[in-house]
Amino acid sequence: MFWVGAGAVPMASYPPTFWSVAGGVLFGAGAAINGGCTFGTLNRLAAGNLSFLVSILGMLFGAWASHELPIPGIIPLASGTSILVEPSRESVLLLALISVGCLRELALIWRKSGRERGTPEQAAVVLGVCGGLLYALDETWAYPLNLDRLAEALKSAQARDIALCAVSVAALAGAAICAWQDGKFQLRLPWRPIPRRLFGGVAMGIGTTLIPGGNGTLLLQWLPALSPHAPIAYAALVFGAAASLGCFRSLRKP
């Protein structure tokens, strides 16, 4: 989160609503059923597990279906911008905390340089800065939000956002290249988990529309932007995932 703020602080802000909480629960439960969150799905698909392609198709259907529901207020609307946009006492204090956090991580990287490769601190720098810069270019670059936008385009029968779709394809290609380099790429299509992938993907797609976004978007966009809905939606997401996993464990017991 510190490095996202260092790269670019997202601007939009959403109010906490019943639907953002419901979206968090649905997304968390869907991720548990599916066997992976949005980026976990992308990584497993990039590693050659084609059953996760069904998850993405389910997410697209869930996003489309949520736009078709005749429920007032179900589609979130931004209520303003982050408090970090305007200069104020609070924004200066928070930016100072971000700077301190980044300096601390740099000190840890410097201490571990030469002894360890691929440390969590190094991964946090790459993930945060790249993610922050992408959010500065477009707030909806992440592929779950692209699916939501594609669902809107299908509804209005208009083709748009080709560049953002290209970013999503590039993310999949990058993950596939890393899987290939690590020797983890194995093309396969297990049939047994396909119903779980579909059902979990639909739930995640609906949750993506209601939040908006998924767990990665909350961590790398809305929480750094200090959007009021983000902590509540993320807590609901964790609850949904934990409740679903708890149900699975209880069902497996004799």
Coordinates of N, CA and C in Angstrom, one line a residue:
M1 N 0.8 -1.2 0.0 CA 0.0 0.0 0.0 C 0.9 1.3 0.0
F2 N 2.0 1.2 0.8 CA 2.9 2.4 0.8 C 3.4 2.7 -0.6
W3 N 3.8 1.6 -1.4 CA 4.4 1.8 -2.7 C 3.3 2.2 -3.7
V4 N 2.1 1.8 -3.5 CA 1.0 2.3 -4.4 C 0.9 3.8 -4.2
G5 N 0.9 4.3 -3.0 CA 0.8 5.7 -2.7 C 2.0 6.4 -3.3
A6 N 3.2 5.8 -3.3 CA 4.3 6.5 -3.8 C 4.3 6.6 -5.3
G7 N 3.7 5.5 -6.0 CA 3.5 5.6 -7.4 C 2.5 6.6 -7.9
A8 N 1.3 6.5 -7.4 CA 0.2 7.4 -7.7 C -0.9 7.1 -6.8
V9 N -1.4 8.0 -6.1 CA -2.6 7.8 -5.3 C -3.9 7.9 -6.1
P10 N -4.7 6.8 -6.1 CA -5.9 6.9 -6.9 C -6.8 8.0 -6.4
M11 N -7.7 8.5 -7.2 CA -8.4 9.7 -6.9 C -9.9 9.4 -6.5
A12 N -10.5 8.4 -7.0 CA -11.9 8.3 -6.7 C -12.2 7.8 -5.2
S13 N -13.4 8.0 -4.8 CA -13.8 7.6 -3.4 C -15.2 7.2 -3.5
Y14 N -15.5 6.1 -2.8 CA -16.9 5.6 -2.7 C -17.4 5.5 -1.3
P15 N -18.7 5.8 -1.1 CA -19.3 5.7 0.2 C -19.6 4.2 0.6
P16 N -19.5 3.9 1.9 CA -19.9 2.5 2.3 C -21.4 2.3 2.2
T17 N -21.8 1.3 1.6 CA -23.2 1.0 1.4 C -23.5 -0.5 1.7
F18 N -24.7 -0.9 1.8 CA -25.1 -2.3 1.9 C -24.5 -3.1 0.8
W19 N -24.6 -2.5 -0.4 CA -24.2 -3.3 -1.6 C -22.7 -3.5 -1.7
S20 N -21.9 -2.6 -1.1 CA -20.4 -2.8 -1.1 C -20.1 -4.0 -0.1
V21 N -20.8 -4.0 1.0 CA -20.6 -5.1 2.0 C -21.1 -6.4 1.3
A22 N -22.3 -6.4 0.7 CA -22.7 -7.6 0.0 C -21.8 -8.1 -1.1
G23 N -21.2 -7.1 -1.8 CA -20.3 -7.5 -2.8 C -19.0 -8.1 -2.3
G24 N -18.5 -7.6 -1.1 CA -17.4 -8.2 -0.5 C -17.6 -9.6 0.0
V25 N -18.8 -9.9 0.6 CA -19.1 -11.2 1.0 C -19.2 -12.2 -0.2
L26 N -19.9 -11.7 -1.3 CA -20.0 -12.5 -2.5 C -18.7 -12.8 -3.1
F27 N -17.8 -11.8 -3.2 CA -16.5 -12.0 -3.8 C -15.7 -12.9 -3.0
G28 N -15.7 -12.8 -1.7 CA -14.9 -13.7 -0.9 C -15.3 -15.1 -0.9
A29 N -16.7 -15.3 -0.9 CA -17.2 -16.6 -1.0 C -16.9 -17.2 -2.4
G30 N -17.1 -16.4 -3.4 CA -16.8 -16.9 -4.8 C -15.3 -17.3 -4.9
A31 N -14.4 -16.5 -4.3 CA -13.0 -16.8 -4.5 C -12.7 -18.2 -3.8
A32 N -13.3 -18.4 -2.6 CA -13.1 -19.7 -1.9 C -13.7 -20.8 -2.7
I33 N -14.8 -20.7 -3.3 CA -15.4 -21.7 -4.1 C -14.6 -22.0 -5.3
N34 N -14.1 -20.9 -6.0 CA -13.4 -21.0 -7.2 C -12.0 -21.6 -7.0
G35 N -11.4 -21.4 -5.8 CA -10.1 -21.9 -5.5 C -9.0 -20.9 -5.8
G36 N -9.4 -19.6 -5.9 CA -8.4 -18.5 -6.2 C -9.2 -17.2 -6.4
C37 N -8.5 -16.1 -6.0 CA -9.1 -14.8 -6.2 C -8.8 -14.4 -7.7
T38 N -9.0 -13.1 -8.0 CA -8.9 -12.7 -9.4 C -7.5 -12.9 -9.9
F39 N -6.5 -12.4 -9.2 CA -5.1 -12.6 -9.7 C -4.6 -14.0 -9.5
G40 N -5.1 -14.7 -8.5 CA -4.8 -16.2 -8.4 C -5.4 -16.9 -9.6
T41 N -6.6 -16.6 -10.0 CA -7.2 -17.2 -11.2 C -6.3 -16.9 -12.4
L42 N -5.9 -15.6 -12.6 CA -5.0 -15.3 -13.7 C -3.7 -16.0 -13.7
N43 N -3.1 -16.2 -12.5 CA -1.8 -16.9 -12.4 C -2.0 -18.4 -12.8
R44 N -3.0 -19.0 -12.3 CA -3.2 -20.4 -12.5 C -3.6 -20.7 -14.0
L45 N -4.4 -19.7 -14.6 CA -4.6 -19.9 -16.0 C -3.4 -19.7 -16.8
A46 N -2.5 -18.7 -16.4 CA -1.3 -18.5 -17.1 C -0.3 -19.7 -17.0
A47 N -0.5 -20.5 -15.9 CA 0.4 -21.6 -15.7 C -0.1 -22.8 -16.5
G48 N -1.3 -22.7 -17.2 CA -1.7 -23.7 -18.1 C -3.0 -24.4 -17.6
N49 N -3.5 -24.1 -16.5 CA -4.8 -24.7 -16.0 C -6.0 -24.1 -16.7
L50 N -6.4 -24.7 -17.7 CA -7.5 -24.1 -18.5 C -8.9 -24.1 -17.8
S51 N -9.0 -24.8 -16.7 CA -10.3 -24.8 -16.0 C -10.6 -23.4 -15.5
F52 N -9.5 -22.6 -15.2 CA -9.7 -21.3 -14.7 C -10.2 -20.3 -15.8
L53 N -10.2 -20.7 -17.0 CA -10.8 -19.9 -18.1 C -12.3 -19.8 -17.9
V54 N -12.9 -20.9 -17.3 CA -14.3 -21.0 -17.0 C -14.6 -19.9 -15.9
S55 N -13.7 -19.8 -14.9 CA -13.9 -18.8 -13.9 C -14.0 -17.4 -14.5
I56 N -13.2 -17.0 -15.4 CA -13.2 -15.7 -16.1 C -14.5 -15.5 -16.8
L57 N -14.9 -16.6 -17.5 CA -16.2 -16.5 -18.2 C -17.4 -16.3 -17.2
G58 N -17.3 -17.0 -16.1 CA -18.3 -16.9 -15.1 C -18.3 -15.5 -14.5
M59 N -17.1 -14.9 -14.3 CA -17.0 -13.5 -13.8 C -17.7 -12.5 -14.8
L60 N -17.4 -12.7 -16.1 CA -18.0 -11.9 -17.1 C -19.6 -12.0 -17.1
F61 N -20.1 -13.2 -16.9 CA -21.5 -13.4 -16.8 C -22.1 -12.8 -15.6
G62 N -21.4 -12.9 -14.4 CA -21.8 -12.3 -13.2 C -21.9 -10.8 -13.3
A63 N -20.9 -10.2 -13.9 CA -20.9 -8.8 -14.0 C -22.0 -8.3 -15.0
W64 N -22.2 -9.0 -16.0 CA -23.3 -8.7 -16.9 C -24.7 -8.8 -16.2
A65 N -24.8 -9.9 -15.5 CA -26.1 -10.1 -14.8 C -26.4 -9.1 -13.8
S66 N -25.4 -8.6 -13.0 CA -25.6 -7.6 -12.0 C -26.0 -6.3 -12.6
H67 N -25.5 -6.0 -13.9 CA -26.0 -4.8 -14.5 C -27.4 -4.9 -15.0
E68 N -27.9 -6.1 -15.2 CA -29.2 -6.3 -15.7 C -30.3 -6.3 -14.5
L69 N -29.8 -6.4 -13.3 CA -30.7 -6.5 -12.2 C -31.4 -5.1 -12.0
P70 N -32.7 -5.0 -11.9 CA -33.4 -3.8 -11.7 C -33.5 -3.3 -10.3
I71 N -32.4 -3.2 -9.6 CA -32.3 -2.8 -8.2 C -31.6 -1.4 -8.1
P72 N -32.3 -0.4 -7.6 CA -31.7 0.9 -7.4 C -30.5 0.9 -6.5
G73 N -29.5 1.6 -6.9 CA -28.3 1.8 -6.1 C -27.3 0.6 -6.1
I74 N -27.6 -0.4 -6.9 CA -26.7 -1.6 -6.9 C -25.4 -1.3 -7.6
I75 N -25.4 -0.4 -8.5 CA -24.2 0.0 -9.2 C -23.6 1.1 -8.4
P76 N -22.4 1.0 -7.9 CA -21.8 2.1 -7.1 C -21.4 3.3 -7.9
L77 N -21.6 4.4 -7.3 CA -21.3 5.7 -7.9 C -20.3 6.4 -7.0
A78 N -19.2 7.0 -7.6 CA -18.2 7.7 -6.8 C -18.8 8.9 -6.1
S79 N -18.5 9.1 -4.9 CA -19.0 10.2 -4.1 C -18.1 11.4 -4.0
G80 N -16.9 11.3 -4.6 CA -15.9 12.3 -4.5 C -14.5 11.8 -4.8
T81 N -13.5 12.5 -4.3 CA -12.1 12.1 -4.5 C -11.5 11.8 -3.2
S82 N -10.3 11.2 -3.2 CA -9.5 10.9 -2.0 C -9.1 12.2 -1.3
I83 N -9.0 12.2 0.0 CA -8.6 13.4 0.8 C -7.1 13.7 0.5
L84 N -6.4 12.8 -0.1 CA -5.0 13.1 -0.5 C -4.9 14.0 -1.7
V85 N -6.0 14.2 -2.4 CA -5.9 15.0 -3.6 C -5.7 16.5 -3.3
E86 N -6.4 16.9 -2.3 CA -6.4 18.3 -1.9 C -5.4 18.5 -0.8
P87 N -4.5 19.6 -0.8 CA -3.6 19.8 0.3 C -4.3 20.1 1.6
S88 N -3.9 19.4 2.6 CA -4.5 19.7 3.9 C -3.6 19.1 5.0
R89 N -3.9 19.3 6.3 CA -3.1 18.8 7.3 C -3.1 17.3 7.3
E90 N -4.3 16.7 7.1 CA -4.5 15.3 7.1 C -3.7 14.6 5.9
S91 N -3.8 15.3 4.7 CA -3.1 14.7 3.6 C -1.6 14.8 3.7
V92 N -1.1 15.9 4.3 CA 0.4 16.0 4.5 C 0.8 14.9 5.5
L93 N 0.1 14.7 6.6 CA 0.4 13.7 7.6 C 0.4 12.3 6.9
L94 N -0.6 12.0 6.1 CA -0.6 10.7 5.5 C 0.5 10.4 4.5
L95 N 0.8 11.5 3.7 CA 1.9 11.4 2.8 C 3.2 11.2 3.5
A96 N 3.3 11.8 4.7 CA 4.5 11.7 5.5 C 4.7 10.2 5.9
L97 N 3.5 9.6 6.4 CA 3.6 8.2 6.8 C 3.9 7.3 5.6
I98 N 3.4 7.6 4.4 CA 3.7 6.8 3.2 C 5.2 6.9 3.0
S99 N 5.8 8.1 3.1 CA 7.2 8.3 2.9 C 8.0 7.5 3.9
V100 N 7.6 7.5 5.1 CA 8.3 6.7 6.2 C 8.3 5.2 5.9
G101 N 7.1 4.8 5.5 CA 6.9 3.4 5.2 C 7.8 2.9 4.0
C102 N 7.9 3.8 3.0 CA 8.7 3.4 1.8 C 10.2 3.4 2.2
L103 N 10.6 4.4 3.0 CA 12.0 4.4 3.4 C 12.4 3.2 4.3
R104 N 11.4 2.8 5.1 CA 11.7 1.6 5.9 C 11.9 0.3 5.0
E105 N 11.0 0.2 4.0 CA 11.1 -0.9 3.1 C 12.4 -0.9 2.3
L106 N 12.9 0.3 1.9 CA 14.1 0.5 1.2 C 15.3 0.0 2.1
A107 N 15.2 0.4 3.4 CA 16.3 0.0 4.3 C 16.3 -1.5 4.4
L108 N 15.2 -2.2 4.5 CA 15.1 -3.7 4.5 C 15.7 -4.3 3.3
I109 N 15.4 -3.7 2.1 CA 16.0 -4.2 0.9 C 17.5 -4.0 0.8
W110 N 18.0 -2.9 1.3 CA 19.4 -2.6 1.3 C 20.1 -3.6 2.3
R111 N 19.5 -3.9 3.4 CA 20.1 -4.8 4.4 C 20.2 -6.3 3.8
K112 N 19.2 -6.6 3.0 CA 19.1 -8.0 2.5 C 19.8 -8.2 1.1
S113 N 20.3 -7.0 0.5 CA 20.8 -7.1 -0.8 C 22.1 -7.9 -0.8
G114 N 22.3 -8.8 -1.7 CA 23.4 -9.7 -1.8 C 23.2 -11.0 -1.0
R115 N 22.4 -11.0 -0.1 CA 22.1 -12.2 0.7 C 20.9 -13.0 0.2
E116 N 19.9 -12.3 -0.2 CA 18.7 -12.9 -0.7 C 18.2 -12.3 -2.0
R117 N 17.6 -13.1 -2.8 CA 17.1 -12.6 -4.1 C 15.6 -12.9 -4.1
G118 N 14.8 -12.0 -4.7 CA 13.4 -12.2 -4.7 C 12.7 -12.1 -3.4
T119 N 13.1 -11.1 -2.6 CA 12.6 -10.9 -1.2 C 11.2 -10.3 -1.3
P120 N 10.3 -10.5 -0.3 CA 9.0 -9.9 -0.3 C 9.1 -8.3 -0.4
E121 N 10.1 -7.7 0.2 CA 10.2 -6.3 0.0 C 10.4 -5.8 -1.4
Q122 N 11.3 -6.6 -2.1 CA 11.5 -6.3 -3.6 C 10.2 -6.5 -4.4
A123 N 9.5 -7.5 -4.1 CA 8.2 -7.8 -4.8 C 7.2 -6.7 -4.5
A124 N 7.2 -6.2 -3.2 CA 6.3 -5.1 -2.9 C 6.6 -3.8 -3.6
V125 N 7.9 -3.5 -3.8 CA 8.2 -2.3 -4.6 C 7.7 -2.4 -6.0
V126 N 8.0 -3.5 -6.7 CA 7.6 -3.7 -8.1 C 6.0 -3.7 -8.2
L127 N 5.4 -4.4 -7.3 CA 3.9 -4.5 -7.4 C 3.3 -3.2 -7.1
G128 N 3.8 -2.5 -6.1 CA 3.1 -1.2 -5.7 C 3.4 -0.1 -6.7
V129 N 4.6 0.1 -7.1 CA 4.9 1.2 -8.0 C 4.2 0.9 -9.4
C130 N 4.3 -0.3 -9.9 CA 3.7 -0.6 -11.2 C 2.2 -0.5 -11.1
G131 N 1.6 -1.0 -10.0 CA 0.2 -0.9 -9.8 C -0.3 0.5 -9.7
G132 N 0.5 1.3 -8.9 CA 0.1 2.7 -8.7 C 0.2 3.5 -10.0
L133 N 1.2 3.3 -10.8 CA 1.3 4.0 -12.1 C 0.2 3.6 -13.1
L134 N -0.2 2.3 -13.1 CA -1.3 1.9 -13.9 C -2.6 2.5 -13.5
Y135 N -2.8 2.6 -12.1 CA -4.0 3.2 -11.6 C -4.0 4.7 -12.0
A136 N -2.9 5.3 -12.1 CA -2.8 6.7 -12.5 C -3.2 6.9 -13.9
L137 N -2.9 5.9 -14.8 CA -3.3 6.0 -16.2 C -4.8 5.8 -16.3
D138 N -5.3 4.8 -15.6 CA -6.7 4.5 -15.7 C -7.1 3.7 -14.4
E139 N -8.1 4.2 -13.7 CA -8.5 3.6 -12.4 C -9.1 2.2 -12.6
T140 N -9.5 1.8 -13.8 CA -10.1 0.5 -14.0 C -9.2 -0.4 -14.9
W141 N -7.9 -0.3 -14.7 CA -7.0 -1.1 -15.5 C -7.1 -2.6 -15.2
A142 N -7.4 -2.9 -13.9 CA -7.4 -4.3 -13.5 C -8.4 -5.1 -14.2
Y143 N -8.1 -6.4 -14.6 CA -9.0 -7.1 -15.5 C -10.4 -7.4 -14.9
P144 N -10.5 -7.5 -13.5 CA -11.9 -7.7 -13.0 C -12.8 -6.5 -13.4
L145 N -12.2 -5.3 -13.3 CA -13.0 -4.1 -13.6 C -13.2 -4.0 -15.1
N146 N -12.2 -4.5 -15.9 CA -12.4 -4.6 -17.4 C -13.5 -5.5 -17.7
L147 N -13.7 -6.6 -17.0 CA -14.8 -7.5 -17.3 C -16.1 -6.8 -17.0
D148 N -16.1 -6.0 -15.9 CA -17.3 -5.2 -15.6 C -17.6 -4.2 -16.7
R149 N -16.6 -3.5 -17.2 CA -16.8 -2.6 -18.3 C -17.2 -3.3 -19.6
L150 N -16.7 -4.5 -19.8 CA -17.0 -5.2 -21.0 C -18.5 -5.6 -20.9
A151 N -19.0 -6.0 -19.7 CA -20.4 -6.3 -19.5 C -21.3 -5.1 -19.8
E152 N -20.8 -3.9 -19.5 CA -21.6 -2.7 -19.8 C -21.6 -2.5 -21.3
A153 N -20.4 -2.8 -22.0 CA -20.4 -2.6 -23.4 C -21.3 -3.6 -24.1
L154 N -21.3 -4.8 -23.6 CA -22.2 -5.8 -24.2 C -23.7 -5.4 -24.1
K155 N -24.0 -4.7 -22.9 CA -25.4 -4.3 -22.7 C -25.8 -3.2 -23.7
S156 N -24.8 -2.3 -24.0 CA -25.2 -1.2 -24.8 C -24.8 -1.5 -26.3
A157 N -24.3 -2.7 -26.5 CA -23.9 -3.1 -27.9 C -22.9 -2.2 -28.5
Q158 N -21.9 -1.7 -27.7 CA -20.8 -0.8 -28.2 C -19.5 -1.5 -27.9
A159 N -18.5 -1.4 -28.8 CA -17.2 -1.9 -28.6 C -16.3 -0.7 -28.2
R160 N -15.7 -0.8 -27.0 CA -14.8 0.2 -26.5 C -13.8 -0.4 -25.5
D161 N -12.9 0.5 -25.0 CA -11.9 0.1 -24.0 C -11.0 -1.0 -24.5
I162 N -10.6 -0.9 -25.8 CA -9.7 -1.9 -26.4 C -8.4 -1.9 -25.7
A163 N -7.9 -0.7 -25.4 CA -6.6 -0.5 -24.8 C -6.5 -1.2 -23.4
L164 N -7.6 -1.1 -22.6 CA -7.7 -1.7 -21.3 C -7.7 -3.2 -21.4
C165 N -8.4 -3.7 -22.4 CA -8.5 -5.2 -22.6 C -7.1 -5.6 -23.0
A166 N -6.3 -4.8 -23.7 CA -4.9 -5.2 -24.1 C -4.1 -5.2 -22.9
V167 N -4.3 -4.4 -21.9 CA -3.6 -4.4 -20.6 C -3.8 -5.7 -19.9
S168 N -5.1 -6.2 -19.9 CA -5.4 -7.4 -19.3 C -4.7 -8.6 -20.0
V169 N -4.7 -8.6 -21.3 CA -4.0 -9.6 -22.0 C -2.5 -9.6 -21.8
A170 N -2.0 -8.4 -21.6 CA -0.6 -8.3 -21.3 C -0.2 -8.8 -19.9
A171 N -1.2 -8.6 -19.0 CA -1.0 -9.2 -17.6 C -1.0 -10.7 -17.7
L172 N -1.9 -11.3 -18.5 CA -1.9 -12.7 -18.6 C -0.6 -13.2 -19.3
A173 N -0.1 -12.5 -20.3 CA 1.1 -12.9 -21.0 C 2.3 -12.8 -20.1
G174 N 2.3 -11.8 -19.2 CA 3.5 -11.6 -18.3 C 3.5 -12.8 -17.3
A175 N 2.3 -13.1 -16.8 CA 2.2 -14.2 -15.8 C 2.6 -15.6 -16.5
A176 N 2.2 -15.7 -17.8 CA 2.6 -17.0 -18.5 C 4.1 -17.1 -18.7
I177 N 4.7 -16.0 -19.0 CA 6.1 -16.0 -19.2 C 6.9 -16.3 -17.9
C178 N 6.4 -15.8 -16.8 CA 7.0 -16.1 -15.5 C 6.8 -17.6 -15.2
A179 N 5.6 -18.1 -15.4 CA 5.4 -19.5 -15.2 C 6.3 -20.4 -16.0
W180 N 6.5 -20.0 -17.3 CA 7.3 -20.8 -18.2 C 8.8 -20.7 -17.7
Q181 N 9.3 -19.5 -17.3 CA 10.6 -19.4 -16.8 C 10.9 -20.2 -15.5
D182 N 9.9 -20.3 -14.7 CA 10.0 -21.0 -13.4 C 9.7 -22.5 -13.6
G183 N 9.4 -23.0 -14.8 CA 9.2 -24.4 -15.0 C 7.8 -24.9 -14.5
K184 N 6.9 -23.9 -14.3 CA 5.6 -24.3 -13.7 C 4.5 -24.3 -14.8
F185 N 4.8 -24.1 -16.0 CA 3.8 -24.1 -17.1 C 3.5 -25.5 -17.5
Q186 N 2.2 -25.9 -17.4 CA 1.8 -27.2 -17.8 C 0.3 -27.1 -18.3
L187 N 0.2 -27.3 -19.6 CA -1.1 -27.2 -20.2 C -2.0 -28.4 -19.8
R188 N -3.2 -28.1 -19.2 CA -4.1 -29.1 -18.8 C -5.5 -28.6 -18.7
L189 N -6.4 -29.5 -18.7 CA -7.9 -29.1 -18.5 C -8.6 -30.1 -17.6
P190 N -8.4 -29.9 -16.3 CA -9.2 -30.8 -15.4 C -10.7 -30.5 -15.4
W191 N -11.5 -31.6 -15.6 CA -12.9 -31.4 -15.8 C -13.7 -31.3 -14.4
R192 N -13.2 -32.0 -13.5 CA -13.9 -32.1 -12.2 C -14.2 -30.8 -11.5
P193 N -13.2 -29.8 -11.5 CA -13.5 -28.5 -10.8 C -14.3 -27.5 -11.6
I194 N -14.7 -27.8 -12.8 CA -15.3 -26.8 -13.7 C -16.6 -26.2 -13.1
P195 N -17.5 -27.1 -12.5 CA -18.7 -26.4 -11.9 C -18.3 -25.5 -10.8
R196 N -17.3 -25.8 -10.0 CA -16.9 -24.8 -8.9 C -16.3 -23.6 -9.5
R197 N -15.6 -23.7 -10.6 CA -15.0 -22.5 -11.2 C -16.1 -21.6 -11.8
L198 N -17.1 -22.2 -12.4 CA -18.2 -21.4 -12.9 C -19.0 -20.7 -11.8
F199 N -19.4 -21.5 -10.8 CA -20.2 -20.9 -9.8 C -19.4 -19.8 -9.0
G200 N -18.2 -20.1 -8.7 CA -17.3 -19.1 -8.0 C -17.1 -17.9 -8.8
G201 N -16.9 -18.1 -10.1 CA -16.6 -17.0 -11.0 C -17.8 -16.1 -11.1
V202 N -19.0 -16.6 -11.2 CA -20.3 -15.8 -11.2 C -20.4 -15.0 -10.0
A203 N -20.1 -15.6 -8.8 CA -20.2 -14.8 -7.5 C -19.2 -13.7 -7.5
M204 N -18.0 -14.0 -8.0 CA -16.9 -13.0 -8.0 C -17.3 -11.9 -9.0
G205 N -17.9 -12.2 -10.1 CA -18.3 -11.2 -11.1 C -19.3 -10.3 -10.5
I206 N -20.3 -10.8 -9.8 CA -21.3 -9.9 -9.2 C -20.6 -9.1 -8.1
G207 N -19.8 -9.7 -7.3 CA -19.1 -8.9 -6.3 C -18.2 -7.8 -6.8
T208 N -17.6 -8.1 -8.0 CA -16.7 -7.1 -8.6 C -17.5 -5.8 -9.0
T209 N -18.7 -6.0 -9.5 CA -19.6 -4.9 -9.8 C -20.0 -4.1 -8.6
L210 N -20.3 -4.8 -7.5 CA -20.8 -4.1 -6.3 C -19.8 -3.4 -5.5
I211 N -18.5 -3.9 -5.5 CA -17.5 -3.3 -4.6 C -17.1 -1.9 -5.0
P212 N -16.7 -1.5 -6.2 CA -16.3 -2.3 -7.4 C -14.9 -2.8 -7.3
G213 N -14.6 -3.9 -8.0 CA -13.3 -4.5 -8.0 C -13.2 -5.7 -7.1
G214 N -12.0 -6.3 -6.9 CA -11.9 -7.4 -6.1 C -10.9 -7.2 -5.0
N215 N -10.3 -8.2 -4.5 CA -9.3 -8.1 -3.4 C -8.1 -7.3 -3.8
G216 N -7.6 -7.5 -5.0 CA -6.4 -6.7 -5.4 C -6.7 -5.3 -5.6
T217 N -7.9 -5.0 -6.1 CA -8.3 -3.6 -6.3 C -8.5 -2.9 -5.0
L218 N -9.1 -3.6 -4.0 CA -9.2 -3.0 -2.7 C -7.9 -2.7 -2.0
L219 N -6.9 -3.6 -2.2 CA -5.6 -3.4 -1.5 C -4.7 -2.4 -2.3
L220 N -4.8 -2.4 -3.6 CA -3.9 -1.6 -4.4 C -4.6 -0.3 -4.9
Q221 N -5.8 -0.1 -4.7 CA -6.5 1.1 -5.2 C -7.3 1.8 -4.1
W222 N -8.3 1.1 -3.6 CA -9.3 1.9 -2.8 C -8.7 2.1 -1.4
L223 N -8.0 1.2 -0.8 CA -7.4 1.4 0.5 C -6.3 2.5 0.5
P224 N -5.4 2.5 -0.5 CA -4.4 3.6 -0.6 C -5.1 4.9 -0.9
A225 N -6.3 4.9 -1.6 CA -7.0 6.1 -1.8 C -7.8 6.6 -0.6
L226 N -7.8 5.8 0.4 CA -8.6 6.1 1.6 C -10.1 6.2 1.3
S227 N -10.6 5.4 0.4 CA -12.0 5.4 0.1 C -12.8 4.8 1.3
P228 N -13.8 5.5 1.8 CA -14.5 5.0 3.0 C -15.1 3.6 2.9
H229 N -15.4 3.2 1.7 CA -16.0 1.9 1.6 C -15.0 0.7 1.7
A230 N -13.7 1.0 1.5 CA -12.7 0.0 1.3 C -12.5 -0.9 2.5
P231 N -12.3 -0.4 3.8 CA -12.1 -1.2 4.9 C -13.3 -2.2 5.2
I232 N -14.5 -1.6 5.0 CA -15.7 -2.4 5.3 C -15.8 -3.5 4.2
A233 N -15.7 -3.1 3.0 CA -15.8 -4.1 1.9 C -14.7 -5.2 2.0
Y234 N -13.5 -4.8 2.4 CA -12.4 -5.8 2.5 C -12.7 -6.8 3.7
A235 N -13.2 -6.2 4.8 CA -13.6 -7.1 6.0 C -14.7 -8.0 5.6
A236 N -15.7 -7.6 4.8 CA -16.7 -8.4 4.3 C -16.2 -9.5 3.4
L237 N -15.2 -9.1 2.6 CA -14.6 -10.1 1.7 C -13.9 -11.2 2.4
V238 N -13.1 -10.8 3.5 CA -12.4 -11.8 4.3 C -13.5 -12.7 5.0
F239 N -14.5 -12.1 5.5 CA -15.6 -12.9 6.2 C -16.2 -13.9 5.2
G240 N -16.5 -13.5 4.0 CA -17.1 -14.4 3.0 C -16.2 -15.5 2.7
A241 N -14.9 -15.3 2.5 CA -14.0 -16.3 2.2 C -13.9 -17.3 3.4
A242 N -13.7 -16.7 4.6 CA -13.5 -17.6 5.8 C -14.8 -18.4 6.1
A243 N -16.0 -17.8 5.9 CA -17.2 -18.6 6.1 C -17.3 -19.7 5.1
S244 N -17.0 -19.5 3.9 CA -17.1 -20.5 2.9 C -16.1 -21.7 3.1
L245 N -14.8 -21.3 3.5 CA -13.8 -22.3 3.8 C -14.2 -23.1 5.0
G246 N -14.8 -22.4 6.0 CA -15.3 -23.1 7.2 C -16.4 -24.1 6.9
C247 N -17.3 -23.7 6.0 CA -18.4 -24.7 5.5 C -17.8 -25.9 4.8
F248 N -16.8 -25.6 4.0 CA -16.2 -26.8 3.3 C -15.5 -27.7 4.3
R249 N -14.8 -27.2 5.3 CA -14.2 -28.1 6.2 C -15.2 -28.9 7.0
S250 N -16.3 -28.2 7.4 CA -17.3 -29.0 8.2 C -18.0 -30.0 7.4
L251 N -18.2 -29.8 6.1 CA -18.8 -30.8 5.2 C -17.9 -32.0 5.0
R252 N -16.6 -31.8 5.1 CA -15.7 -32.9 4.8 C -15.5 -33.8 6.1
K253 N -15.9 -33.3 7.2 CA -15.8 -34.1 8.4 C -16.9 -35.3 8.4
P254 N -16.5 -36.4 9.0 CA -17.5 -37.5 9.0 C -18.7 -37.2 9.9

